[in-house]
Structures are given as structure tokens and as C-alpha cells.
């Protein structure tokens, strides 16, 4: 629920007149105290000025600054982007990394696997003793990005937070067989992000999440989704295939049968594990499909 409230702040800021010194002066005091207490209380300064903690960030052509909200507890900045939430978050995270921020491992999968381009996106960043929660909310033909910065009194908070998070499991798991000895690891960060086509709908909310598969070792990770689209099976494969190529995967071979159609892929990079990818689409009838992408390590035990 807290994430939803955060996402509402940028939308509200967009509709405030530029000429006001206090951008919340026109808000009823009861409404301000009752609904905007989490970041826009009586002692909060809302302005068109980029807050000091973000002032040194490089400029981006993809996101436009709207306004900021500064209080004793936290700093918030609102931005607008005329791109999808996923693309907006990619652009924002790149700018933040140039400014010395780094993404925190929160114990949940990063953006990856099958996603809808209009789904809200979020990430956690940290720098020294500061933590930032970034949220991208789609509204109409734009995405509103909210950056919420909070200070932590611990001097080395960023190092401690990253270290602690890395000790936990990165993704939900289920077990197949007896499990066993550790082997080549496939990280959630190795999974490509595959946006479903425009106009397509998912058949069940929350599908497309990354899952890890266990056999004798943690060699594979998969993402699956059921969706409805007017595209043909081959058009759906081509749609996902183009995205795989853009993310560094190379086409190997493909097949088309009565039951399923699909293709295999490889990814080789000096700094990453060698991976094999399997993309398959099963037609369920009535313009419905089940799509799966599985990444497996090609490295020896």
C-alpha cells in the first residue's frame, strides 16, 4: 500500500500552478494533514527546485524534472517521462549510477522475465548513508517517476545493506528431485526482460515472475506467462526474439510444430556466464498463449 501512496505524489505535483511559491498553498489544510502527511506536511517545502541531494546528477533527455518536496525526514523529487515505466527506470538507474548511486539487492528479483510495458516499476538505490526508493507509475501516455531519499545515521549504510541483502536468496524457489551440490549459478540478473506486445493482456495478475528451477544444481532459471493477443504464434516469437537480440542474445535454431513453436539462444560475454536460452510458445486457442523463457548455464560443474 505504501508504494501506491508514493506513486500518487508525482501525479499531484504535476497539476500545481508554477506561479505559487508554496506549491501546496491551495490545498485544504485538513486534506494536506490527513492525506499528504507522509512527505507533504506543514513543515515540508515543495518547490520547482531540484533538491540538493540530486542536484549533481547528469542531465537526461528521457526524464523531465517536475518538482521536489523536502522535509526533515526525507526528500522527494518528481519527474515525467514520455516512455514506458520499464524504459524510464532504465534511464533513471543509469543516471543515478553515474551520480554514485548503486542498486541494492533487496532479496527480490530485479526487472526481468516477462513483463507488461505499462506495469509500475520500482527499484532501491543507495549511496553512503542514503537510501533511495524509485517508483515509476504509468498514467495515460506518460510515466511519472518519484525518487524518495532517506538518510540513515549509519555511516557505511550502503555497504552494510548490500552485503546483508546478498546473503539471502535472490528469488523464490521450488525444488525438483532431491536437490544437491552447488554448481554453476544462473542469477536473476542474467534473465532478459521480455515485454509483452502492445495490446496483449496477461491472463493472471502477477504472472511473468522469475522462478528458479532446481535439479542436481542451480543451473537454470525460468519465466513463464499466459497471455492473450491477436498476434500469431510466429509473430509472438519474433516479438520476443527481437528483444533477446537487443539484450545480447544470439539466435541458434528454431522449430514450429503442431503443439509448440520456439527457438534456442546463446549468450556469451567475458564478464558473464555462458548461457543457453530456450524460448517456447504454446497456443492455447482463442488467441491465448503460454510463453516460457528458460536460461541455463553452459559452464561445466
PDB file of C-alpha atoms in Angstrom:
ATOM      1  CA  UNK A   1       0.000   0.000   0.000  1.00  0.00           C
ATOM      2  CA  UNK A   2       2.901   2.391   0.757  1.00  0.00           C
ATOM      3  CA  UNK A   3       4.102   2.095  -2.819  1.00  0.00           C
ATOM      4  CA  UNK A   4       0.716   3.158  -4.137  1.00  0.00           C
ATOM      5  CA  UNK A   5       0.755   6.304  -1.983  1.00  0.00           C
ATOM      6  CA  UNK A   6       4.250   7.102  -3.182  1.00  0.00           C
ATOM      7  CA  UNK A   7       3.144   6.812  -6.779  1.00  0.00           C
ATOM      8  CA  UNK A   8       0.341   9.331  -6.243  1.00  0.00           C
ATOM      9  CA  UNK A   9       2.672  12.134  -5.165  1.00  0.00           C
ATOM     10  CA  UNK A  10       4.211  12.862  -8.620  1.00  0.00           C
ATOM     11  CA  UNK A  11       0.793  12.996 -10.283  1.00  0.00           C
ATOM     12  CA  UNK A  12      -0.386  15.534  -7.736  1.00  0.00           C
ATOM     13  CA  UNK A  13       2.668  17.715  -8.223  1.00  0.00           C
ATOM     14  CA  UNK A  14       2.155  17.930 -11.971  1.00  0.00           C
ATOM     15  CA  UNK A  15      -1.165  19.731 -11.579  1.00  0.00           C
ATOM     16  CA  UNK A  16       0.075  22.575  -9.381  1.00  0.00           C
ATOM     17  CA  UNK A  17       0.480  26.075 -10.851  1.00  0.00           C
ATOM     18  CA  UNK A  18       4.039  27.305 -11.491  1.00  0.00           C
ATOM     19  CA  UNK A  19       3.404  30.767 -10.103  1.00  0.00           C
ATOM     20  CA  UNK A  20       2.910  29.688  -6.495  1.00  0.00           C
ATOM     21  CA  UNK A  21       5.850  29.987  -4.123  1.00  0.00           C
ATOM     22  CA  UNK A  22       4.329  27.274  -1.934  1.00  0.00           C
ATOM     23  CA  UNK A  23       3.055  24.725  -4.442  1.00  0.00           C
ATOM     24  CA  UNK A  24       0.684  23.269  -1.843  1.00  0.00           C
ATOM     25  CA  UNK A  25      -0.745  26.564  -0.598  1.00  0.00           C
ATOM     26  CA  UNK A  26      -4.057  25.944  -2.366  1.00  0.00           C
ATOM     27  CA  UNK A  27      -4.642  22.600  -0.646  1.00  0.00           C
ATOM     28  CA  UNK A  28      -7.214  22.479   2.148  1.00  0.00           C
ATOM     29  CA  UNK A  29      -5.306  22.244   5.480  1.00  0.00           C
ATOM     30  CA  UNK A  30      -7.297  19.192   6.569  1.00  0.00           C
ATOM     31  CA  UNK A  31      -6.621  17.431   3.274  1.00  0.00           C
ATOM     32  CA  UNK A  32      -2.959  18.324   3.478  1.00  0.00           C
ATOM     33  CA  UNK A  33      -2.628  17.000   7.026  1.00  0.00           C
ATOM     34  CA  UNK A  34      -4.844  13.974   6.512  1.00  0.00           C
ATOM     35  CA  UNK A  35      -3.752  12.695   3.108  1.00  0.00           C
ATOM     36  CA  UNK A  36      -0.317  14.150   2.455  1.00  0.00           C
ATOM     37  CA  UNK A  37       1.258  13.690   5.862  1.00  0.00           C
ATOM     38  CA  UNK A  38       3.768  11.196   4.520  1.00  0.00           C
ATOM     39  CA  UNK A  39       6.075  13.726   2.864  1.00  0.00           C
ATOM     40  CA  UNK A  40       3.971  16.875   2.467  1.00  0.00           C
ATOM     41  CA  UNK A  41       3.168  18.049   5.986  1.00  0.00           C
ATOM     42  CA  UNK A  42       3.154  21.553   7.393  1.00  0.00           C
ATOM     43  CA  UNK A  43       6.974  21.726   7.618  1.00  0.00           C
ATOM     44  CA  UNK A  44       7.530  20.458   4.095  1.00  0.00           C
ATOM     45  CA  UNK A  45       8.847  22.768   1.374  1.00  0.00           C
ATOM     46  CA  UNK A  46       7.517  21.973  -2.108  1.00  0.00           C
ATOM     47  CA  UNK A  47       9.197  23.815  -4.969  1.00  0.00           C
ATOM     48  CA  UNK A  48      10.350  23.679  -8.576  1.00  0.00           C
ATOM     49  CA  UNK A  49      13.973  23.444  -7.450  1.00  0.00           C
ATOM     50  CA  UNK A  50      15.980  20.251  -7.826  1.00  0.00           C
ATOM     51  CA  UNK A  51      16.870  19.136  -4.274  1.00  0.00           C
ATOM     52  CA  UNK A  52      20.494  19.377  -3.209  1.00  0.00           C
ATOM     53  CA  UNK A  53      20.961  15.618  -2.887  1.00  0.00           C
ATOM     54  CA  UNK A  54      20.076  15.206  -6.605  1.00  0.00           C
ATOM     55  CA  UNK A  55      21.459  18.484  -7.978  1.00  0.00           C
ATOM     56  CA  UNK A  56      24.713  16.932  -9.225  1.00  0.00           C
ATOM     57  CA  UNK A  57      23.067  14.185 -11.289  1.00  0.00           C
ATOM     58  CA  UNK A  58      23.798  14.238 -15.043  1.00  0.00           C
ATOM     59  CA  UNK A  59      21.027  15.571 -17.271  1.00  0.00           C
ATOM     60  CA  UNK A  60      18.798  13.094 -19.072  1.00  0.00           C
ATOM     61  CA  UNK A  61      16.860  13.600 -22.299  1.00  0.00           C
ATOM     62  CA  UNK A  62      14.381  10.923 -21.231  1.00  0.00           C
ATOM     63  CA  UNK A  63      13.069  12.352 -17.938  1.00  0.00           C
ATOM     64  CA  UNK A  64      11.872  15.881 -17.117  1.00  0.00           C
ATOM     65  CA  UNK A  65      12.036  17.288 -13.586  1.00  0.00           C
ATOM     66  CA  UNK A  66       8.693  18.489 -12.184  1.00  0.00           C
ATOM     67  CA  UNK A  67       9.048  19.455  -8.535  1.00  0.00           C
ATOM     68  CA  UNK A  68      10.571  18.482  -5.198  1.00  0.00           C
ATOM     69  CA  UNK A  69       9.350  18.018  -1.653  1.00  0.00           C
ATOM     70  CA  UNK A  70      11.872  18.485   1.166  1.00  0.00           C
ATOM     71  CA  UNK A  71      11.253  17.847   4.853  1.00  0.00           C
ATOM     72  CA  UNK A  72      13.380  16.919   7.831  1.00  0.00           C
ATOM     73  CA  UNK A  73      12.741  13.203   7.351  1.00  0.00           C
ATOM     74  CA  UNK A  74      13.100  12.795   3.614  1.00  0.00           C
ATOM     75  CA  UNK A  75      13.487  14.354   0.181  1.00  0.00           C
ATOM     76  CA  UNK A  76      11.259  13.550  -2.768  1.00  0.00           C
ATOM     77  CA  UNK A  77      11.626  14.551  -6.407  1.00  0.00           C
ATOM     78  CA  UNK A  78       9.072  14.027  -9.165  1.00  0.00           C
ATOM     79  CA  UNK A  79       9.899  13.522 -12.849  1.00  0.00           C
ATOM     80  CA  UNK A  80       7.897  12.917 -16.011  1.00  0.00           C
ATOM     81  CA  UNK A  81       8.902  10.668 -18.903  1.00  0.00           C
ATOM     82  CA  UNK A  82       7.122  10.090 -22.219  1.00  0.00           C
ATOM     83  CA  UNK A  83       8.226   6.426 -22.273  1.00  0.00           C
ATOM     84  CA  UNK A  84       7.149   3.174 -20.616  1.00  0.00           C
ATOM     85  CA  UNK A  85       7.866   2.593 -16.902  1.00  0.00           C
ATOM     86  CA  UNK A  86      10.488  -0.022 -17.744  1.00  0.00           C
ATOM     87  CA  UNK A  87      12.373   2.279 -20.113  1.00  0.00           C
ATOM     88  CA  UNK A  88      12.015   5.158 -17.649  1.00  0.00           C
ATOM     89  CA  UNK A  89      13.509   3.095 -14.828  1.00  0.00           C
ATOM     90  CA  UNK A  90      16.384   2.014 -17.067  1.00  0.00           C
ATOM     91  CA  UNK A  91      17.109   5.650 -17.905  1.00  0.00           C
ATOM     92  CA  UNK A  92      16.834   6.790 -14.282  1.00  0.00           C
ATOM     93  CA  UNK A  93      19.008   3.985 -12.904  1.00  0.00           C
ATOM     94  CA  UNK A  94      21.695   4.811 -15.481  1.00  0.00           C
ATOM     95  CA  UNK A  95      21.718   8.469 -14.437  1.00  0.00           C
ATOM     96  CA  UNK A  96      21.803   7.560 -10.744  1.00  0.00           C
ATOM     97  CA  UNK A  97      24.708   5.157 -11.244  1.00  0.00           C
ATOM     98  CA  UNK A  98      26.661   7.944 -12.931  1.00  0.00           C
ATOM     99  CA  UNK A  99      25.986  10.018  -9.827  1.00  0.00           C
ATOM    100  CA  UNK A 100      27.475   7.403  -7.500  1.00  0.00           C
ATOM    101  CA  UNK A 101      24.268   5.571  -6.554  1.00  0.00           C
ATOM    102  CA  UNK A 102      24.055   1.808  -6.839  1.00  0.00           C
ATOM    103  CA  UNK A 103      21.175  -0.619  -6.921  1.00  0.00           C
ATOM    104  CA  UNK A 104      20.502  -2.572  -3.737  1.00  0.00           C
ATOM    105  CA  UNK A 105      19.811  -6.288  -3.741  1.00  0.00           C
ATOM    106  CA  UNK A 106      16.524  -6.356  -1.818  1.00  0.00           C
ATOM    107  CA  UNK A 107      16.089 -10.128  -1.939  1.00  0.00           C
ATOM    108  CA  UNK A 108      13.545  -9.982  -4.774  1.00  0.00           C
ATOM    109  CA  UNK A 109      14.109 -10.485  -8.492  1.00  0.00           C
ATOM    110  CA  UNK A 110      15.210  -7.439 -10.490  1.00  0.00           C
ATOM    111  CA  UNK A 111      13.224  -6.438 -13.507  1.00  0.00           C
ATOM    112  CA  UNK A 112      13.436  -9.424 -15.808  1.00  0.00           C
ATOM    113  CA  UNK A 113      11.455 -12.230 -17.352  1.00  0.00           C
ATOM    114  CA  UNK A 114       8.111 -11.470 -18.975  1.00  0.00           C
ATOM    115  CA  UNK A 115       6.675  -8.060 -18.081  1.00  0.00           C
ATOM    116  CA  UNK A 116       3.962  -5.741 -19.329  1.00  0.00           C
ATOM    117  CA  UNK A 117       5.427  -2.452 -20.558  1.00  0.00           C
ATOM    118  CA  UNK A 118       2.777  -0.470 -18.650  1.00  0.00           C
ATOM    119  CA  UNK A 119       3.300  -2.163 -15.281  1.00  0.00           C
ATOM    120  CA  UNK A 120       4.584   0.017 -12.415  1.00  0.00           C
ATOM    121  CA  UNK A 121       8.302  -0.433 -11.836  1.00  0.00           C
ATOM    122  CA  UNK A 122      10.415   0.129  -8.728  1.00  0.00           C
ATOM    123  CA  UNK A 123      13.974  -0.175  -7.507  1.00  0.00           C
ATOM    124  CA  UNK A 124      16.074   0.585  -4.432  1.00  0.00           C
ATOM    125  CA  UNK A 125      19.305   2.578  -4.653  1.00  0.00           C
ATOM    126  CA  UNK A 126      21.861   3.551  -2.037  1.00  0.00           C
ATOM    127  CA  UNK A 127      24.901   5.806  -1.671  1.00  0.00           C
ATOM    128  CA  UNK A 128      26.975   6.071   1.505  1.00  0.00           C
ATOM    129  CA  UNK A 129      24.399   6.587   4.288  1.00  0.00           C
ATOM    130  CA  UNK A 130      21.489   7.432   1.959  1.00  0.00           C
ATOM    131  CA  UNK A 131      18.786   5.128   0.637  1.00  0.00           C
ATOM    132  CA  UNK A 132      16.520   5.915  -2.315  1.00  0.00           C
ATOM    133  CA  UNK A 133      13.249   4.295  -3.329  1.00  0.00           C
ATOM    134  CA  UNK A 134      12.388   4.934  -7.004  1.00  0.00           C
ATOM    135  CA  UNK A 135       8.899   4.278  -8.374  1.00  0.00           C
ATOM    136  CA  UNK A 136       7.669   4.573 -11.964  1.00  0.00           C
ATOM    137  CA  UNK A 137       3.889   4.814 -12.409  1.00  0.00           C
ATOM    138  CA  UNK A 138       2.198   4.798 -15.866  1.00  0.00           C
ATOM    139  CA  UNK A 139      -0.516   7.437 -16.305  1.00  0.00           C
ATOM    140  CA  UNK A 140      -2.044   7.935 -19.737  1.00  0.00           C
ATOM    141  CA  UNK A 141       0.737   8.438 -22.271  1.00  0.00           C
ATOM    142  CA  UNK A 142       3.444   9.220 -19.696  1.00  0.00           C
ATOM    143  CA  UNK A 143       5.312   7.714 -16.770  1.00  0.00           C
ATOM    144  CA  UNK A 144       5.732   9.646 -13.518  1.00  0.00           C
ATOM    145  CA  UNK A 145       8.898   8.799 -11.626  1.00  0.00           C
ATOM    146  CA  UNK A 146       9.190   9.526  -7.921  1.00  0.00           C
ATOM    147  CA  UNK A 147      12.571   9.490  -6.153  1.00  0.00           C
ATOM    148  CA  UNK A 148      12.312   9.264  -2.388  1.00  0.00           C
ATOM    149  CA  UNK A 149      15.594   9.790  -0.485  1.00  0.00           C
ATOM    150  CA  UNK A 150      16.027   8.974   3.196  1.00  0.00           C
ATOM    151  CA  UNK A 151      19.133   9.391   5.326  1.00  0.00           C
ATOM    152  CA  UNK A 152      20.378   6.616   7.593  1.00  0.00           C
ATOM    153  CA  UNK A 153      22.579   7.505  10.578  1.00  0.00           C
ATOM    154  CA  UNK A 154      24.870   4.539   9.879  1.00  0.00           C
ATOM    155  CA  UNK A 155      27.950   5.919   8.042  1.00  0.00           C
ATOM    156  CA  UNK A 156      28.536   2.855   5.844  1.00  0.00           C
ATOM    157  CA  UNK A 157      24.862   2.038   5.345  1.00  0.00           C
ATOM    158  CA  UNK A 158      25.163   1.299   1.620  1.00  0.00           C
ATOM    159  CA  UNK A 159      27.934  -1.282   2.076  1.00  0.00           C
ATOM    160  CA  UNK A 160      26.145  -2.904   5.003  1.00  0.00           C
ATOM    161  CA  UNK A 161      22.774  -3.037   3.232  1.00  0.00           C
ATOM    162  CA  UNK A 162      24.217  -4.522   0.059  1.00  0.00           C
ATOM    163  CA  UNK A 163      26.248  -7.067   1.980  1.00  0.00           C
ATOM    164  CA  UNK A 164      23.301  -8.162   4.092  1.00  0.00           C
ATOM    165  CA  UNK A 165      20.966  -8.492   1.118  1.00  0.00           C
ATOM    166  CA  UNK A 166      23.455 -10.576  -0.821  1.00  0.00           C
ATOM    167  CA  UNK A 167      23.363 -13.265   1.864  1.00  0.00           C
ATOM    168  CA  UNK A 168      19.689 -14.017   1.213  1.00  0.00           C
ATOM    169  CA  UNK A 169      18.110 -15.941  -1.619  1.00  0.00           C
ATOM    170  CA  UNK A 170      17.596 -13.737  -4.638  1.00  0.00           C
ATOM    171  CA  UNK A 171      14.421 -15.355  -5.903  1.00  0.00           C
ATOM    172  CA  UNK A 172      11.546 -17.599  -4.839  1.00  0.00           C
ATOM    173  CA  UNK A 173      12.438 -21.236  -5.406  1.00  0.00           C
ATOM    174  CA  UNK A 174      10.836 -24.606  -5.725  1.00  0.00           C
ATOM    175  CA  UNK A 175      12.579 -27.942  -5.647  1.00  0.00           C
ATOM    176  CA  UNK A 176      12.663 -30.697  -8.222  1.00  0.00           C
ATOM    177  CA  UNK A 177      14.231 -34.037  -7.391  1.00  0.00           C
ATOM    178  CA  UNK A 178      16.474 -34.319  -4.365  1.00  0.00           C
ATOM    179  CA  UNK A 179      18.480 -31.111  -4.807  1.00  0.00           C
ATOM    180  CA  UNK A 180      22.193 -31.414  -4.299  1.00  0.00           C
ATOM    181  CA  UNK A 181      25.642 -29.974  -4.622  1.00  0.00           C
ATOM    182  CA  UNK A 182      26.205 -26.378  -5.692  1.00  0.00           C
ATOM    183  CA  UNK A 183      27.087 -25.843  -9.322  1.00  0.00           C
ATOM    184  CA  UNK A 184      27.215 -23.036 -11.888  1.00  0.00           C
ATOM    185  CA  UNK A 185      24.796 -20.349 -10.767  1.00  0.00           C
ATOM    186  CA  UNK A 186      22.269 -18.594 -13.013  1.00  0.00           C
ATOM    187  CA  UNK A 187      21.362 -15.258 -11.423  1.00  0.00           C
ATOM    188  CA  UNK A 188      18.072 -13.434 -11.815  1.00  0.00           C
ATOM    189  CA  UNK A 189      20.156 -10.626 -13.274  1.00  0.00           C
ATOM    190  CA  UNK A 190      21.085 -12.947 -16.145  1.00  0.00           C
ATOM    191  CA  UNK A 191      17.459 -13.161 -17.251  1.00  0.00           C
ATOM    192  CA  UNK A 192      16.399 -10.954 -20.166  1.00  0.00           C
ATOM    193  CA  UNK A 193      13.447  -8.604 -19.827  1.00  0.00           C
ATOM    194  CA  UNK A 194      10.731  -9.578 -22.305  1.00  0.00           C
ATOM    195  CA  UNK A 195       7.904  -7.071 -22.655  1.00  0.00           C
ATOM    196  CA  UNK A 196       4.633  -8.499 -23.904  1.00  0.00           C
ATOM    197  CA  UNK A 197       3.243  -6.918 -27.112  1.00  0.00           C
ATOM    198  CA  UNK A 198       1.159  -3.745 -27.064  1.00  0.00           C
ATOM    199  CA  UNK A 199      -2.489  -4.650 -26.745  1.00  0.00           C
ATOM    200  CA  UNK A 200      -1.766  -8.039 -25.171  1.00  0.00           C
ATOM    201  CA  UNK A 201      -3.189  -8.870 -21.751  1.00  0.00           C
ATOM    202  CA  UNK A 202      -1.999 -11.321 -19.119  1.00  0.00           C
ATOM    203  CA  UNK A 203      -4.479 -13.998 -18.133  1.00  0.00           C
ATOM    204  CA  UNK A 204      -3.470 -13.980 -14.457  1.00  0.00           C
ATOM    205  CA  UNK A 205      -2.138 -10.983 -12.470  1.00  0.00           C
ATOM    206  CA  UNK A 206       1.442 -11.351 -11.294  1.00  0.00           C
ATOM    207  CA  UNK A 207       2.498 -13.821 -13.966  1.00  0.00           C
ATOM    208  CA  UNK A 208       5.857 -13.476 -15.629  1.00  0.00           C
ATOM    209  CA  UNK A 209       7.828 -13.542 -12.378  1.00  0.00           C
ATOM    210  CA  UNK A 210      11.196 -15.260 -12.415  1.00  0.00           C
ATOM    211  CA  UNK A 211      11.390 -18.698 -10.836  1.00  0.00           C
ATOM    212  CA  UNK A 212      14.473 -20.774 -10.181  1.00  0.00           C
ATOM    213  CA  UNK A 213      14.464 -24.428 -11.089  1.00  0.00           C
ATOM    214  CA  UNK A 214      16.416 -26.953  -9.070  1.00  0.00           C
ATOM    215  CA  UNK A 215      17.585 -30.363 -10.213  1.00  0.00           C
ATOM    216  CA  UNK A 216      21.044 -31.581  -9.201  1.00  0.00           C
ATOM    217  CA  UNK A 217      22.333 -27.987  -9.136  1.00  0.00           C
ATOM    218  CA  UNK A 218      21.137 -24.414  -9.589  1.00  0.00           C
ATOM    219  CA  UNK A 219      21.854 -24.328 -13.303  1.00  0.00           C
ATOM    220  CA  UNK A 220      18.595 -22.902 -14.662  1.00  0.00           C
ATOM    221  CA  UNK A 221      16.114 -20.093 -14.205  1.00  0.00           C
ATOM    222  CA  UNK A 222      12.814 -19.567 -15.990  1.00  0.00           C
ATOM    223  CA  UNK A 223       9.999 -17.095 -16.519  1.00  0.00           C
ATOM    224  CA  UNK A 224       6.561 -18.048 -17.816  1.00  0.00           C
ATOM    225  CA  UNK A 225       3.404 -16.156 -18.698  1.00  0.00           C
ATOM    226  CA  UNK A 226      -0.065 -16.837 -20.134  1.00  0.00           C
ATOM    227  CA  UNK A 227      -1.358 -14.039 -22.335  1.00  0.00           C
ATOM    228  CA  UNK A 228      -3.982 -13.125 -24.889  1.00  0.00           C
ATOM    229  CA  UNK A 229      -3.026 -11.350 -28.113  1.00  0.00           C
ATOM    230  CA  UNK A 230      -4.141 -11.085 -31.726  1.00  0.00           C
ATOM    231  CA  UNK A 231      -0.612 -11.925 -32.910  1.00  0.00           C
ATOM    232  CA  UNK A 232       0.132 -15.321 -34.415  1.00  0.00           C
ATOM    233  CA  UNK A 233       2.498 -17.789 -32.759  1.00  0.00           C
ATOM    234  CA  UNK A 234       5.327 -16.824 -35.120  1.00  0.00           C
ATOM    235  CA  UNK A 235       4.701 -13.095 -34.673  1.00  0.00           C
ATOM    236  CA  UNK A 236       4.877 -13.577 -30.907  1.00  0.00           C
ATOM    237  CA  UNK A 237       8.166 -15.469 -31.225  1.00  0.00           C
ATOM    238  CA  UNK A 238       9.569 -12.732 -33.477  1.00  0.00           C
ATOM    239  CA  UNK A 239       8.476 -10.068 -30.975  1.00  0.00           C
ATOM    240  CA  UNK A 240      10.375 -11.704 -28.112  1.00  0.00           C
ATOM    241  CA  UNK A 241      13.273 -12.654 -30.384  1.00  0.00           C
ATOM    242  CA  UNK A 242      13.988  -9.038 -31.308  1.00  0.00           C
ATOM    243  CA  UNK A 243      14.193  -8.151 -27.626  1.00  0.00           C
ATOM    244  CA  UNK A 244      16.588 -11.024 -26.961  1.00  0.00           C
ATOM    245  CA  UNK A 245      18.900  -9.818 -29.737  1.00  0.00           C
ATOM    246  CA  UNK A 246      18.821  -6.276 -28.334  1.00  0.00           C
ATOM    247  CA  UNK A 247      19.947  -7.668 -24.971  1.00  0.00           C
ATOM    248  CA  UNK A 248      22.953  -9.572 -26.307  1.00  0.00           C
ATOM    249  CA  UNK A 249      21.469 -12.986 -27.089  1.00  0.00           C
ATOM    250  CA  UNK A 250      22.287 -14.775 -30.377  1.00  0.00           C
ATOM    251  CA  UNK A 251      19.819 -16.916 -32.316  1.00  0.00           C
ATOM    252  CA  UNK A 252      20.761 -20.603 -32.535  1.00  0.00           C
ATOM    253  CA  UNK A 253      17.894 -22.539 -34.115  1.00  0.00           C
ATOM    254  CA  UNK A 254      14.118 -22.767 -34.091  1.00  0.00           C
ATOM    255  CA  UNK A 255      11.194 -25.097 -34.656  1.00  0.00           C
ATOM    256  CA  UNK A 256       7.485 -24.964 -35.420  1.00  0.00           C
ATOM    257  CA  UNK A 257       5.218 -27.886 -34.577  1.00  0.00           C
ATOM    258  CA  UNK A 258       1.591 -28.732 -34.014  1.00  0.00           C
ATOM    259  CA  UNK A 259       1.876 -28.407 -30.243  1.00  0.00           C
ATOM    260  CA  UNK A 260       4.558 -25.764 -29.726  1.00  0.00           C
ATOM    261  CA  UNK A 261       6.903 -23.413 -31.534  1.00  0.00           C
ATOM    262  CA  UNK A 262      10.106 -21.920 -30.250  1.00  0.00           C
ATOM    263  CA  UNK A 263      13.779 -21.123 -30.623  1.00  0.00           C
ATOM    264  CA  UNK A 264      17.070 -21.581 -28.817  1.00  0.00           C
ATOM    265  CA  UNK A 265      19.547 -18.820 -27.993  1.00  0.00           C
ATOM    266  CA  UNK A 266      23.037 -18.345 -26.615  1.00  0.00           C
ATOM    267  CA  UNK A 267      24.704 -15.550 -24.711  1.00  0.00           C
ATOM    268  CA  UNK A 268      28.462 -15.332 -24.371  1.00  0.00           C
ATOM    269  CA  UNK A 269      30.236 -12.429 -22.694  1.00  0.00           C
ATOM    270  CA  UNK A 270      33.612 -12.150 -20.986  1.00  0.00           C
ATOM    271  CA  UNK A 271      32.153 -10.835 -17.718  1.00  0.00           C
ATOM    272  CA  UNK A 272      29.088 -13.111 -17.633  1.00  0.00           C
ATOM    273  CA  UNK A 273      28.448 -16.861 -17.555  1.00  0.00           C
ATOM    274  CA  UNK A 274      27.876 -18.593 -20.868  1.00  0.00           C
ATOM    275  CA  UNK A 275      24.142 -19.239 -21.151  1.00  0.00           C
ATOM    276  CA  UNK A 276      21.755 -21.153 -23.357  1.00  0.00           C
ATOM    277  CA  UNK A 277      18.218 -19.848 -23.675  1.00  0.00           C
ATOM    278  CA  UNK A 278      15.062 -21.711 -24.644  1.00  0.00           C
ATOM    279  CA  UNK A 279      12.036 -19.704 -25.782  1.00  0.00           C
ATOM    280  CA  UNK A 280       8.836 -21.625 -26.460  1.00  0.00           C
ATOM    281  CA  UNK A 281       5.229 -20.629 -27.139  1.00  0.00           C
ATOM    282  CA  UNK A 282       2.242 -22.962 -26.850  1.00  0.00           C
ATOM    283  CA  UNK A 283      -1.054 -21.945 -28.467  1.00  0.00           C
ATOM    284  CA  UNK A 284      -3.955 -22.426 -26.038  1.00  0.00           C
ATOM    285  CA  UNK A 285      -6.694 -21.477 -28.510  1.00  0.00           C
ATOM    286  CA  UNK A 286      -8.882 -18.343 -28.813  1.00  0.00           C
ATOM    287  CA  UNK A 287      -5.841 -16.045 -29.224  1.00  0.00           C
ATOM    288  CA  UNK A 288      -4.339 -17.309 -25.965  1.00  0.00           C
ATOM    289  CA  UNK A 289      -0.780 -18.462 -25.495  1.00  0.00           C
ATOM    290  CA  UNK A 290       1.590 -19.789 -22.870  1.00  0.00           C
ATOM    291  CA  UNK A 291       5.139 -18.457 -23.277  1.00  0.00           C
ATOM    292  CA  UNK A 292       8.253 -19.584 -21.380  1.00  0.00           C
ATOM    293  CA  UNK A 293      11.885 -18.496 -21.439  1.00  0.00           C
ATOM    294  CA  UNK A 294      14.467 -20.614 -19.640  1.00  0.00           C
ATOM    295  CA  UNK A 295      18.132 -19.674 -19.176  1.00  0.00           C
ATOM    296  CA  UNK A 296      20.603 -22.462 -18.371  1.00  0.00           C
ATOM    297  CA  UNK A 297      24.315 -22.339 -17.625  1.00  0.00           C
ATOM    298  CA  UNK A 298      26.606 -23.883 -20.237  1.00  0.00           C
ATOM    299  CA  UNK A 299      29.591 -23.949 -17.911  1.00  0.00           C
ATOM    300  CA  UNK A 300      30.863 -27.282 -16.512  1.00  0.00           C
ATOM    301  CA  UNK A 301      30.233 -28.324 -12.933  1.00  0.00           C
TER     302      UNK A 301
END
